[in-house]
Amino acid sequence: MSNSLFRRLVSRRWGDDSDADGVRTDGGTVTDSPATATQSSRSWRDSEFVRSLPFWLPPALLMGLFVYGAIGWNAIISLTEWEGFGSPDYGNLDFSMYSRMLGDPSFVAAARNTVVLLVVFTVASLLLGLLVAILVDRGIRFENTLRTIYLLPMSLSFVVTAIFWAWMYNPEIGLVNVFLRGIGLDFLTTAWISNPQTKLGAVIFALMWQFSGYCMVVYLAGLRAIPTDQFEAARIDGASTIRMYWRVIIPQLRASTMSAAVVLMVFALKAFDFLYVMFGDTPGPSTDILATMMFRQAFSSSNWAYGAAIATVLFLLALVVIGPYLYVQYKRGDL
């Protein structure tokens, strides 16, 4: 009688059912029986991960292909010299477009305007939104009506806003110049969107009008979340209203400021629609930004590789804006 058969008989005789779930090999280990393997496979198929695949896998594949795949392909195109005709030559990749970019005065002007628009628009909108939020929070009359009216421009698209403000800035019949003439300030009237000295400022003011209401809502939510006993304690200590807000209230609005600032900077980088409707693809050196320059180089001048390089720089600038915010949120455990 062989040793394996002897061990099987002994295990059955003394009730050792370890062989029921598996078959011992000559080395003394136990292998899973077909029933156990089938049960393990069934439990894997019934896991939440597998059952959720039909819901998140198709959108993930589509986004990976049409968003991240397109970003990667754009970065590769920027390393070629493709002009839109034929197929790109992927055999000779270099950074010549980026070298050309650094020596291009048009790119330097567009980058400068982009940064100015980004910073001034964001800071001014935050300050205006904070001021209005404080006024609304102090219980003024018609609070709900004012809040609705002030937030309404946020619901408009860049196209509608650009058409509206193009009429507002009209030098003859525009409401801005009509108002200045009506109050005796004729010397301030000008062609706001034709004068190189005022074009960028006019764009920033129009964007502030559209997005400061969003800042007001964000700050108002932050103010309403602060316990009222902190206001009362500051008043008991004899702090003036300005000192109370500056020392006690505003420092607690850092989270609101950060979230609103990120949204505003992203919209500033996406201001192409506004500028294109108002000025076309040639807004001029005083108002040209990276987005309009990218469009002009790629679609008007057929410099696709150069346009792709500008788009890559714009994408990296967006990462610089969003990256720190995501890192802070991750460190706080909010992601």
PDB file of C-alpha atoms in Angstrom, residues 16-314:
ATOM      1  CA  ASP A  16      -9.349  14.379   9.916  1.00  0.00           C
ATOM      2  CA  ASP A  17     -11.304  16.117   7.165  1.00  0.00           C
ATOM      3  CA  SER A  18      -8.506  18.368   6.035  1.00  0.00           C
ATOM      4  CA  ASP A  19      -8.486  16.312   2.865  1.00  0.00           C
ATOM      5  CA  ALA A  20     -12.150  17.121   2.264  1.00  0.00           C
ATOM      6  CA  ASP A  21     -11.356  20.672   1.264  1.00  0.00           C
ATOM      7  CA  GLY A  22      -8.221  19.850  -0.698  1.00  0.00           C
ATOM      8  CA  VAL A  23      -5.907  17.189  -1.986  1.00  0.00           C
ATOM      9  CA  ARG A  24      -2.514  16.699  -0.347  1.00  0.00           C
ATOM     10  CA  THR A  25       0.409  16.625  -2.690  1.00  0.00           C
ATOM     11  CA  ASP A  26       3.525  14.592  -2.152  1.00  0.00           C
ATOM     12  CA  GLY A  27       5.205  17.593  -0.535  1.00  0.00           C
ATOM     13  CA  GLY A  28       2.590  17.687   2.236  1.00  0.00           C
ATOM     14  CA  THR A  29       0.755  20.857   1.144  1.00  0.00           C
ATOM     15  CA  VAL A  30      -2.957  21.139   0.544  1.00  0.00           C
ATOM     16  CA  THR A  31      -4.268  22.454  -2.756  1.00  0.00           C
ATOM     17  CA  ASP A  32      -7.691  24.080  -3.119  1.00  0.00           C
ATOM     18  CA  SER A  33     -10.410  21.843  -4.373  1.00  0.00           C
ATOM     19  CA  PRO A  34     -12.364  22.856  -7.499  1.00  0.00           C
ATOM     20  CA  ALA A  35     -15.308  23.846  -5.290  1.00  0.00           C
ATOM     21  CA  THR A  36     -13.162  26.236  -3.267  1.00  0.00           C
ATOM     22  CA  ALA A  37     -11.685  27.818  -6.405  1.00  0.00           C
ATOM     23  CA  THR A  38     -15.170  28.275  -7.873  1.00  0.00           C
ATOM     24  CA  GLN A  39     -16.385  29.911  -4.652  1.00  0.00           C
ATOM     25  CA  SER A  40     -13.382  32.289  -4.618  1.00  0.00           C
ATOM     26  CA  SER A  41     -13.997  33.247  -8.247  1.00  0.00           C
ATOM     27  CA  ARG A  42     -17.668  33.854  -7.520  1.00  0.00           C
ATOM     28  CA  SER A  43     -16.868  36.101  -4.538  1.00  0.00           C
ATOM     29  CA  TRP A  44     -14.481  38.141  -6.721  1.00  0.00           C
ATOM     30  CA  ARG A  45     -17.164  38.622  -9.360  1.00  0.00           C
ATOM     31  CA  ASP A  46     -19.647  39.687  -6.687  1.00  0.00           C
ATOM     32  CA  SER A  47     -17.306  42.321  -5.176  1.00  0.00           C
ATOM     33  CA  GLU A  48     -18.332  45.982  -5.216  1.00  0.00           C
ATOM     34  CA  PHE A  49     -15.397  46.847  -7.483  1.00  0.00           C
ATOM     35  CA  VAL A  50     -16.509  44.470 -10.234  1.00  0.00           C
ATOM     36  CA  ARG A  51     -20.187  45.390  -9.920  1.00  0.00           C
ATOM     37  CA  SER A  52     -19.337  49.092 -10.209  1.00  0.00           C
ATOM     38  CA  LEU A  53     -17.273  48.654 -13.389  1.00  0.00           C
ATOM     39  CA  PRO A  54     -20.180  49.292 -15.832  1.00  0.00           C
ATOM     40  CA  PHE A  55     -20.835  52.646 -14.162  1.00  0.00           C
ATOM     41  CA  TRP A  56     -17.356  54.193 -14.015  1.00  0.00           C
ATOM     42  CA  LEU A  57     -15.236  52.327 -16.563  1.00  0.00           C
ATOM     43  CA  PRO A  58     -16.884  53.675 -19.789  1.00  0.00           C
ATOM     44  CA  PRO A  59     -16.683  57.343 -18.716  1.00  0.00           C
ATOM     45  CA  ALA A  60     -13.128  56.785 -17.460  1.00  0.00           C
ATOM     46  CA  LEU A  61     -12.089  55.328 -20.811  1.00  0.00           C
ATOM     47  CA  LEU A  62     -13.768  58.150 -22.731  1.00  0.00           C
ATOM     48  CA  MET A  63     -12.154  60.799 -20.535  1.00  0.00           C
ATOM     49  CA  GLY A  64      -8.787  59.086 -20.742  1.00  0.00           C
ATOM     50  CA  LEU A  65      -8.997  59.023 -24.537  1.00  0.00           C
ATOM     51  CA  PHE A  66     -10.548  62.394 -25.369  1.00  0.00           C
ATOM     52  CA  VAL A  67      -9.168  64.503 -22.480  1.00  0.00           C
ATOM     53  CA  TYR A  68      -5.890  63.129 -21.192  1.00  0.00           C
ATOM     54  CA  GLY A  69      -5.079  61.449 -24.485  1.00  0.00           C
ATOM     55  CA  ALA A  70      -5.669  64.731 -26.313  1.00  0.00           C
ATOM     56  CA  ILE A  71      -3.465  66.591 -23.810  1.00  0.00           C
ATOM     57  CA  GLY A  72      -0.668  64.110 -24.337  1.00  0.00           C
ATOM     58  CA  TRP A  73      -1.028  64.236 -28.119  1.00  0.00           C
ATOM     59  CA  ASN A  74      -0.984  68.044 -28.008  1.00  0.00           C
ATOM     60  CA  ALA A  75       2.268  67.940 -26.029  1.00  0.00           C
ATOM     61  CA  ILE A  76       3.799  65.638 -28.657  1.00  0.00           C
ATOM     62  CA  ILE A  77       2.606  67.892 -31.504  1.00  0.00           C
ATOM     63  CA  SER A  78       4.337  70.829 -29.800  1.00  0.00           C
ATOM     64  CA  LEU A  79       7.654  68.991 -30.238  1.00  0.00           C
ATOM     65  CA  THR A  80       7.239  68.773 -34.012  1.00  0.00           C
ATOM     66  CA  GLU A  81       7.115  71.423 -36.735  1.00  0.00           C
ATOM     67  CA  TRP A  82       3.687  70.486 -38.033  1.00  0.00           C
ATOM     68  CA  GLU A  83       1.814  73.203 -39.931  1.00  0.00           C
ATOM     69  CA  GLY A  84      -1.459  71.347 -40.333  1.00  0.00           C
ATOM     70  CA  PHE A  85      -0.782  69.785 -43.729  1.00  0.00           C
ATOM     71  CA  GLY A  86      -0.122  66.073 -44.053  1.00  0.00           C
ATOM     72  CA  SER A  87       0.919  64.022 -41.056  1.00  0.00           C
ATOM     73  CA  PRO A  88       3.218  65.250 -38.274  1.00  0.00           C
ATOM     74  CA  ASP A  89       6.810  64.054 -38.385  1.00  0.00           C
ATOM     75  CA  TYR A  90       7.280  62.227 -35.082  1.00  0.00           C
ATOM     76  CA  GLY A  91      10.806  61.140 -35.956  1.00  0.00           C
ATOM     77  CA  ASN A  92      12.427  64.497 -35.176  1.00  0.00           C
ATOM     78  CA  LEU A  93      11.076  65.785 -31.867  1.00  0.00           C
ATOM     79  CA  ASP A  94      12.697  68.836 -30.297  1.00  0.00           C
ATOM     80  CA  PHE A  95      11.932  71.975 -28.308  1.00  0.00           C
ATOM     81  CA  SER A  96      12.332  74.423 -31.188  1.00  0.00           C
ATOM     82  CA  MET A  97       8.788  75.778 -30.758  1.00  0.00           C
ATOM     83  CA  TYR A  98       9.452  76.559 -27.116  1.00  0.00           C
ATOM     84  CA  SER A  99      12.697  78.332 -28.047  1.00  0.00           C
ATOM     85  CA  ARG A 100      10.799  80.324 -30.645  1.00  0.00           C
ATOM     86  CA  MET A 101       8.182  81.134 -28.027  1.00  0.00           C
ATOM     87  CA  LEU A 102      10.696  82.662 -25.613  1.00  0.00           C
ATOM     88  CA  GLY A 103      12.012  84.954 -28.328  1.00  0.00           C
ATOM     89  CA  ASP A 104       8.590  86.009 -29.609  1.00  0.00           C
ATOM     90  CA  PRO A 105       7.518  89.484 -28.387  1.00  0.00           C
ATOM     91  CA  SER A 106       3.876  88.595 -29.059  1.00  0.00           C
ATOM     92  CA  PHE A 107       4.105  85.650 -26.677  1.00  0.00           C
ATOM     93  CA  VAL A 108       5.770  87.770 -23.987  1.00  0.00           C
ATOM     94  CA  ALA A 109       3.006  90.384 -24.280  1.00  0.00           C
ATOM     95  CA  ALA A 110       0.272  87.722 -24.206  1.00  0.00           C
ATOM     96  CA  ALA A 111       1.824  86.020 -21.177  1.00  0.00           C
ATOM     97  CA  ARG A 112       2.103  89.362 -19.372  1.00  0.00           C
ATOM     98  CA  ASN A 113      -1.529  90.220 -20.117  1.00  0.00           C
ATOM     99  CA  THR A 114      -2.609  86.765 -18.955  1.00  0.00           C
ATOM    100  CA  VAL A 115      -0.864  87.183 -15.611  1.00  0.00           C
ATOM    101  CA  VAL A 116      -2.229  90.713 -15.148  1.00  0.00           C
ATOM    102  CA  LEU A 117      -5.743  89.549 -15.961  1.00  0.00           C
ATOM    103  CA  LEU A 118      -5.341  86.578 -13.631  1.00  0.00           C
ATOM    104  CA  VAL A 119      -4.089  88.567 -10.638  1.00  0.00           C
ATOM    105  CA  VAL A 120      -6.034  91.829 -10.911  1.00  0.00           C
ATOM    106  CA  PHE A 121      -9.339  90.191 -11.811  1.00  0.00           C
ATOM    107  CA  THR A 122      -9.041  87.635  -8.988  1.00  0.00           C
ATOM    108  CA  VAL A 123      -7.997  90.091  -6.268  1.00  0.00           C
ATOM    109  CA  ALA A 124     -10.505  92.773  -7.256  1.00  0.00           C
ATOM    110  CA  SER A 125     -13.390  90.294  -7.483  1.00  0.00           C
ATOM    111  CA  LEU A 126     -12.529  88.837  -4.071  1.00  0.00           C
ATOM    112  CA  LEU A 127     -12.405  92.270  -2.424  1.00  0.00           C
ATOM    113  CA  LEU A 128     -15.653  93.415  -4.022  1.00  0.00           C
ATOM    114  CA  GLY A 129     -17.405  90.154  -3.204  1.00  0.00           C
ATOM    115  CA  LEU A 130     -16.204  90.307   0.414  1.00  0.00           C
ATOM    116  CA  LEU A 131     -17.433  93.885   0.809  1.00  0.00           C
ATOM    117  CA  VAL A 132     -20.894  93.054  -0.546  1.00  0.00           C
ATOM    118  CA  ALA A 133     -21.064  89.874   1.568  1.00  0.00           C
ATOM    119  CA  ILE A 134     -20.346  91.881   4.736  1.00  0.00           C
ATOM    120  CA  LEU A 135     -23.049  94.408   3.835  1.00  0.00           C
ATOM    121  CA  VAL A 136     -25.587  91.657   3.160  1.00  0.00           C
ATOM    122  CA  ASP A 137     -24.610  89.808   6.339  1.00  0.00           C
ATOM    123  CA  ARG A 138     -25.336  92.884   8.465  1.00  0.00           C
ATOM    124  CA  GLY A 139     -29.030  92.518   7.729  1.00  0.00           C
ATOM    125  CA  ILE A 140     -29.733  95.250   5.194  1.00  0.00           C
ATOM    126  CA  ARG A 141     -33.198  95.622   3.707  1.00  0.00           C
ATOM    127  CA  PHE A 142     -34.147  93.575   0.652  1.00  0.00           C
ATOM    128  CA  GLU A 143     -31.287  91.183   1.357  1.00  0.00           C
ATOM    129  CA  ASN A 144     -32.668  88.303  -0.740  1.00  0.00           C
ATOM    130  CA  THR A 145     -33.467  90.582  -3.681  1.00  0.00           C
ATOM    131  CA  LEU A 146     -30.008  92.156  -3.639  1.00  0.00           C
ATOM    132  CA  ARG A 147     -28.350  88.773  -3.376  1.00  0.00           C
ATOM    133  CA  THR A 148     -30.305  87.450  -6.362  1.00  0.00           C
ATOM    134  CA  ILE A 149     -29.613  90.501  -8.513  1.00  0.00           C
ATOM    135  CA  TYR A 150     -25.937  90.513  -7.662  1.00  0.00           C
ATOM    136  CA  LEU A 151     -25.546  86.806  -8.424  1.00  0.00           C
ATOM    137  CA  LEU A 152     -27.545  86.917 -11.684  1.00  0.00           C
ATOM    138  CA  PRO A 153     -24.602  87.830 -13.995  1.00  0.00           C
ATOM    139  CA  MET A 154     -22.847  84.622 -12.939  1.00  0.00           C
ATOM    140  CA  SER A 155     -25.500  82.655 -14.820  1.00  0.00           C
ATOM    141  CA  LEU A 156     -24.647  84.374 -18.110  1.00  0.00           C
ATOM    142  CA  SER A 157     -22.172  82.945 -20.589  1.00  0.00           C
ATOM    143  CA  PHE A 158     -19.042  84.755 -21.701  1.00  0.00           C
ATOM    144  CA  VAL A 159     -20.653  85.315 -25.097  1.00  0.00           C
ATOM    145  CA  VAL A 160     -23.675  87.133 -23.658  1.00  0.00           C
ATOM    146  CA  THR A 161     -21.495  89.150 -21.293  1.00  0.00           C
ATOM    147  CA  ALA A 162     -19.151  90.203 -24.115  1.00  0.00           C
ATOM    148  CA  ILE A 163     -22.021  91.375 -26.337  1.00  0.00           C
ATOM    149  CA  PHE A 164     -23.603  93.258 -23.439  1.00  0.00           C
ATOM    150  CA  TRP A 165     -20.414  95.056 -22.452  1.00  0.00           C
ATOM    151  CA  ALA A 166     -19.470  95.800 -26.066  1.00  0.00           C
ATOM    152  CA  TRP A 167     -22.677  97.842 -26.176  1.00  0.00           C
ATOM    153  CA  MET A 168     -22.028  99.344 -22.726  1.00  0.00           C
ATOM    154  CA  TYR A 169     -18.573 100.532 -23.869  1.00  0.00           C
ATOM    155  CA  ASN A 170     -19.803 101.988 -27.168  1.00  0.00           C
ATOM    156  CA  PRO A 171     -18.280 105.484 -27.377  1.00  0.00           C
ATOM    157  CA  GLU A 172     -21.453 107.095 -28.735  1.00  0.00           C
ATOM    158  CA  ILE A 173     -24.470 105.280 -27.289  1.00  0.00           C
ATOM    159  CA  GLY A 174     -22.856 103.131 -24.616  1.00  0.00           C
ATOM    160  CA  LEU A 175     -24.256 103.505 -21.128  1.00  0.00           C
ATOM    161  CA  VAL A 176     -20.825 104.138 -19.603  1.00  0.00           C
ATOM    162  CA  ASN A 177     -20.117 107.276 -21.630  1.00  0.00           C
ATOM    163  CA  VAL A 178     -23.744 108.407 -21.452  1.00  0.00           C
ATOM    164  CA  PHE A 179     -23.576 108.233 -17.662  1.00  0.00           C
ATOM    165  CA  LEU A 180     -20.275 110.134 -17.544  1.00  0.00           C
ATOM    166  CA  ARG A 181     -21.696 112.880 -19.760  1.00  0.00           C
ATOM    167  CA  GLY A 182     -24.814 113.030 -17.628  1.00  0.00           C
ATOM    168  CA  ILE A 183     -22.834 113.819 -14.458  1.00  0.00           C
ATOM    169  CA  GLY A 184     -20.566 116.339 -16.173  1.00  0.00           C
ATOM    170  CA  LEU A 185     -17.472 114.141 -16.559  1.00  0.00           C
ATOM    171  CA  ASP A 186     -17.187 114.419 -20.316  1.00  0.00           C
ATOM    172  CA  PHE A 187     -13.398 114.496 -20.126  1.00  0.00           C
ATOM    173  CA  LEU A 188     -13.442 110.874 -18.911  1.00  0.00           C
ATOM    174  CA  THR A 189     -15.367 109.555 -21.915  1.00  0.00           C
ATOM    175  CA  THR A 190     -13.301 107.465 -24.308  1.00  0.00           C
ATOM    176  CA  ALA A 191     -13.480 104.525 -26.668  1.00  0.00           C
ATOM    177  CA  TRP A 192     -13.012 102.028 -23.854  1.00  0.00           C
ATOM    178  CA  ILE A 193     -12.404  98.924 -25.955  1.00  0.00           C
ATOM    179  CA  SER A 194     -10.515 100.666 -28.749  1.00  0.00           C
ATOM    180  CA  ASN A 195      -8.035 102.621 -26.663  1.00  0.00           C
ATOM    181  CA  PRO A 196      -4.985 100.411 -25.946  1.00  0.00           C
ATOM    182  CA  GLN A 197      -4.576 102.071 -22.547  1.00  0.00           C
ATOM    183  CA  THR A 198      -8.061 101.108 -21.357  1.00  0.00           C
ATOM    184  CA  LYS A 199      -8.847  97.864 -23.211  1.00  0.00           C
ATOM    185  CA  LEU A 200      -7.485  95.432 -20.626  1.00  0.00           C
ATOM    186  CA  GLY A 201      -8.969  97.416 -17.746  1.00  0.00           C
ATOM    187  CA  ALA A 202     -12.364  97.416 -19.473  1.00  0.00           C
ATOM    188  CA  VAL A 203     -12.177  93.633 -19.881  1.00  0.00           C
ATOM    189  CA  ILE A 204     -11.240  93.132 -16.220  1.00  0.00           C
ATOM    190  CA  PHE A 205     -14.097  95.381 -15.032  1.00  0.00           C
ATOM    191  CA  ALA A 206     -16.634  93.481 -17.148  1.00  0.00           C
ATOM    192  CA  LEU A 207     -15.416  90.134 -15.787  1.00  0.00           C
ATOM    193  CA  MET A 208     -15.564  91.522 -12.241  1.00  0.00           C
ATOM    194  CA  TRP A 209     -19.202  92.468 -12.846  1.00  0.00           C
ATOM    195  CA  GLN A 210     -19.926  88.895 -13.869  1.00  0.00           C
ATOM    196  CA  PHE A 211     -18.070  86.972 -11.139  1.00  0.00           C
ATOM    197  CA  SER A 212     -17.996  89.153  -8.013  1.00  0.00           C
ATOM    198  CA  GLY A 213     -21.491  87.870  -7.203  1.00  0.00           C
ATOM    199  CA  TYR A 214     -20.074  84.376  -6.934  1.00  0.00           C
ATOM    200  CA  CYS A 215     -17.489  85.639  -4.449  1.00  0.00           C
ATOM    201  CA  MET A 216     -20.260  87.306  -2.481  1.00  0.00           C
ATOM    202  CA  VAL A 217     -22.136  84.015  -2.106  1.00  0.00           C
ATOM    203  CA  VAL A 218     -18.996  82.109  -1.062  1.00  0.00           C
ATOM    204  CA  TYR A 219     -18.030  84.725   1.519  1.00  0.00           C
ATOM    205  CA  LEU A 220     -21.599  85.035   2.780  1.00  0.00           C
ATOM    206  CA  ALA A 221     -21.705  81.296   3.434  1.00  0.00           C
ATOM    207  CA  GLY A 222     -18.416  81.587   5.318  1.00  0.00           C
ATOM    208  CA  LEU A 223     -19.697  84.515   7.405  1.00  0.00           C
ATOM    209  CA  ARG A 224     -22.897  82.692   8.288  1.00  0.00           C
ATOM    210  CA  ALA A 225     -20.827  79.692   9.467  1.00  0.00           C
ATOM    211  CA  ILE A 226     -18.944  81.793  12.066  1.00  0.00           C
ATOM    212  CA  PRO A 227     -20.571  81.548  15.526  1.00  0.00           C
ATOM    213  CA  THR A 228     -22.347  84.729  16.601  1.00  0.00           C
ATOM    214  CA  ASP A 229     -20.682  84.650  20.020  1.00  0.00           C
ATOM    215  CA  GLN A 230     -17.424  85.693  18.345  1.00  0.00           C
ATOM    216  CA  PHE A 231     -19.087  88.848  17.070  1.00  0.00           C
ATOM    217  CA  GLU A 232     -20.526  89.529  20.508  1.00  0.00           C
ATOM    218  CA  ALA A 233     -17.201  88.892  22.260  1.00  0.00           C
ATOM    219  CA  ALA A 234     -15.447  91.347  19.953  1.00  0.00           C
ATOM    220  CA  ARG A 235     -18.078  94.000  20.631  1.00  0.00           C
ATOM    221  CA  ILE A 236     -17.818  93.453  24.394  1.00  0.00           C
ATOM    222  CA  ASP A 237     -14.046  93.940  24.157  1.00  0.00           C
ATOM    223  CA  GLY A 238     -14.719  97.332  22.598  1.00  0.00           C
ATOM    224  CA  ALA A 239     -13.512  96.518  19.093  1.00  0.00           C
ATOM    225  CA  SER A 240     -14.808  98.753  16.333  1.00  0.00           C
ATOM    226  CA  THR A 241     -16.632  97.235  13.384  1.00  0.00           C
ATOM    227  CA  ILE A 242     -13.645  97.579  11.066  1.00  0.00           C
ATOM    228  CA  ARG A 243     -11.234  96.167  13.667  1.00  0.00           C
ATOM    229  CA  MET A 244     -13.624  93.302  14.451  1.00  0.00           C
ATOM    230  CA  TYR A 245     -13.775  92.197  10.828  1.00  0.00           C
ATOM    231  CA  TRP A 246     -10.067  92.728  10.202  1.00  0.00           C
ATOM    232  CA  ARG A 247      -8.812  90.949  13.321  1.00  0.00           C
ATOM    233  CA  VAL A 248     -11.499  88.361  14.066  1.00  0.00           C
ATOM    234  CA  ILE A 249     -13.776  87.607  11.123  1.00  0.00           C
ATOM    235  CA  ILE A 250     -11.722  87.871   7.927  1.00  0.00           C
ATOM    236  CA  PRO A 251      -8.898  85.548   9.152  1.00  0.00           C
ATOM    237  CA  GLN A 252     -11.524  82.806   9.491  1.00  0.00           C
ATOM    238  CA  LEU A 253     -12.479  83.150   5.821  1.00  0.00           C
ATOM    239  CA  ARG A 254      -9.244  81.680   4.457  1.00  0.00           C
ATOM    240  CA  ALA A 255     -10.929  78.517   3.172  1.00  0.00           C
ATOM    241  CA  SER A 256     -13.601  80.578   1.397  1.00  0.00           C
ATOM    242  CA  THR A 257     -10.934  82.843  -0.080  1.00  0.00           C
ATOM    243  CA  MET A 258      -8.869  79.927  -1.381  1.00  0.00           C
ATOM    244  CA  SER A 259     -11.784  78.106  -3.005  1.00  0.00           C
ATOM    245  CA  ALA A 260     -13.175  81.275  -4.609  1.00  0.00           C
ATOM    246  CA  ALA A 261      -9.721  82.364  -5.817  1.00  0.00           C
ATOM    247  CA  VAL A 262      -9.103  79.042  -7.574  1.00  0.00           C
ATOM    248  CA  VAL A 263     -12.447  79.236  -9.386  1.00  0.00           C
ATOM    249  CA  LEU A 264     -11.790  82.836 -10.440  1.00  0.00           C
ATOM    250  CA  MET A 265      -8.305  82.075 -11.742  1.00  0.00           C
ATOM    251  CA  VAL A 266      -9.606  79.141 -13.755  1.00  0.00           C
ATOM    252  CA  PHE A 267     -12.263  81.368 -15.327  1.00  0.00           C
ATOM    253  CA  ALA A 268      -9.603  84.003 -16.036  1.00  0.00           C
ATOM    254  CA  LEU A 269      -7.628  81.424 -17.994  1.00  0.00           C
ATOM    255  CA  LYS A 270     -10.827  80.512 -19.875  1.00  0.00           C
ATOM    256  CA  ALA A 271     -11.635  84.114 -20.903  1.00  0.00           C
ATOM    257  CA  PHE A 272     -11.064  83.271 -24.576  1.00  0.00           C
ATOM    258  CA  ASP A 273     -14.803  83.324 -25.346  1.00  0.00           C
ATOM    259  CA  PHE A 274     -15.180  86.826 -23.942  1.00  0.00           C
ATOM    260  CA  LEU A 275     -12.215  88.283 -25.811  1.00  0.00           C
ATOM    261  CA  TYR A 276     -13.011  86.482 -29.071  1.00  0.00           C
ATOM    262  CA  VAL A 277     -16.585  87.776 -29.163  1.00  0.00           C
ATOM    263  CA  MET A 278     -15.514  91.309 -28.292  1.00  0.00           C
ATOM    264  CA  PHE A 279     -12.330  91.616 -30.394  1.00  0.00           C
ATOM    265  CA  GLY A 280     -12.073  88.579 -32.669  1.00  0.00           C
ATOM    266  CA  ASP A 281      -8.832  86.596 -32.828  1.00  0.00           C
ATOM    267  CA  THR A 282      -6.695  89.770 -33.000  1.00  0.00           C
ATOM    268  CA  PRO A 283      -7.421  91.764 -29.807  1.00  0.00           C
ATOM    269  CA  GLY A 284      -4.148  93.657 -30.117  1.00  0.00           C
ATOM    270  CA  PRO A 285      -0.955  93.593 -28.040  1.00  0.00           C
ATOM    271  CA  SER A 286      -2.559  95.364 -25.079  1.00  0.00           C
ATOM    272  CA  THR A 287      -5.301  92.753 -24.640  1.00  0.00           C
ATOM    273  CA  ASP A 288      -3.949  89.593 -26.257  1.00  0.00           C
ATOM    274  CA  ILE A 289      -3.762  86.617 -23.872  1.00  0.00           C
ATOM    275  CA  LEU A 290      -2.341  83.134 -24.295  1.00  0.00           C
ATOM    276  CA  ALA A 291      -5.706  81.592 -25.195  1.00  0.00           C
ATOM    277  CA  THR A 292      -6.391  83.995 -28.085  1.00  0.00           C
ATOM    278  CA  MET A 293      -2.802  83.737 -29.300  1.00  0.00           C
ATOM    279  CA  MET A 294      -3.047  79.945 -29.280  1.00  0.00           C
ATOM    280  CA  PHE A 295      -6.215  80.055 -31.380  1.00  0.00           C
ATOM    281  CA  ARG A 296      -4.754  82.584 -33.801  1.00  0.00           C
ATOM    282  CA  GLN A 297      -1.536  80.639 -34.358  1.00  0.00           C
ATOM    283  CA  ALA A 298      -3.268  77.288 -34.802  1.00  0.00           C
ATOM    284  CA  PHE A 299      -6.428  78.125 -36.752  1.00  0.00           C
ATOM    285  CA  SER A 300      -5.665  81.428 -38.488  1.00  0.00           C
ATOM    286  CA  SER A 301      -1.956  81.055 -39.267  1.00  0.00           C
ATOM    287  CA  SER A 302      -1.854  77.216 -39.501  1.00  0.00           C
ATOM    288  CA  ASN A 303       1.115  77.079 -37.127  1.00  0.00           C
ATOM    289  CA  TRP A 304      -0.260  74.017 -35.364  1.00  0.00           C
ATOM    290  CA  ALA A 305       2.944  73.040 -33.588  1.00  0.00           C
ATOM    291  CA  TYR A 306       3.446  76.573 -32.273  1.00  0.00           C
ATOM    292  CA  GLY A 307      -0.181  76.751 -31.184  1.00  0.00           C
ATOM    293  CA  ALA A 308       0.204  73.388 -29.429  1.00  0.00           C
ATOM    294  CA  ALA A 309       3.260  74.693 -27.574  1.00  0.00           C
ATOM    295  CA  ILE A 310       1.286  77.728 -26.366  1.00  0.00           C
ATOM    296  CA  ALA A 311      -1.554  75.406 -25.306  1.00  0.00           C
ATOM    297  CA  THR A 312       0.930  73.298 -23.320  1.00  0.00           C
ATOM    298  CA  VAL A 313       2.169  76.401 -21.490  1.00  0.00           C
ATOM    299  CA  LEU A 314      -1.432  77.374 -20.769  1.00  0.00           C
TER     300      LEU A 314
END
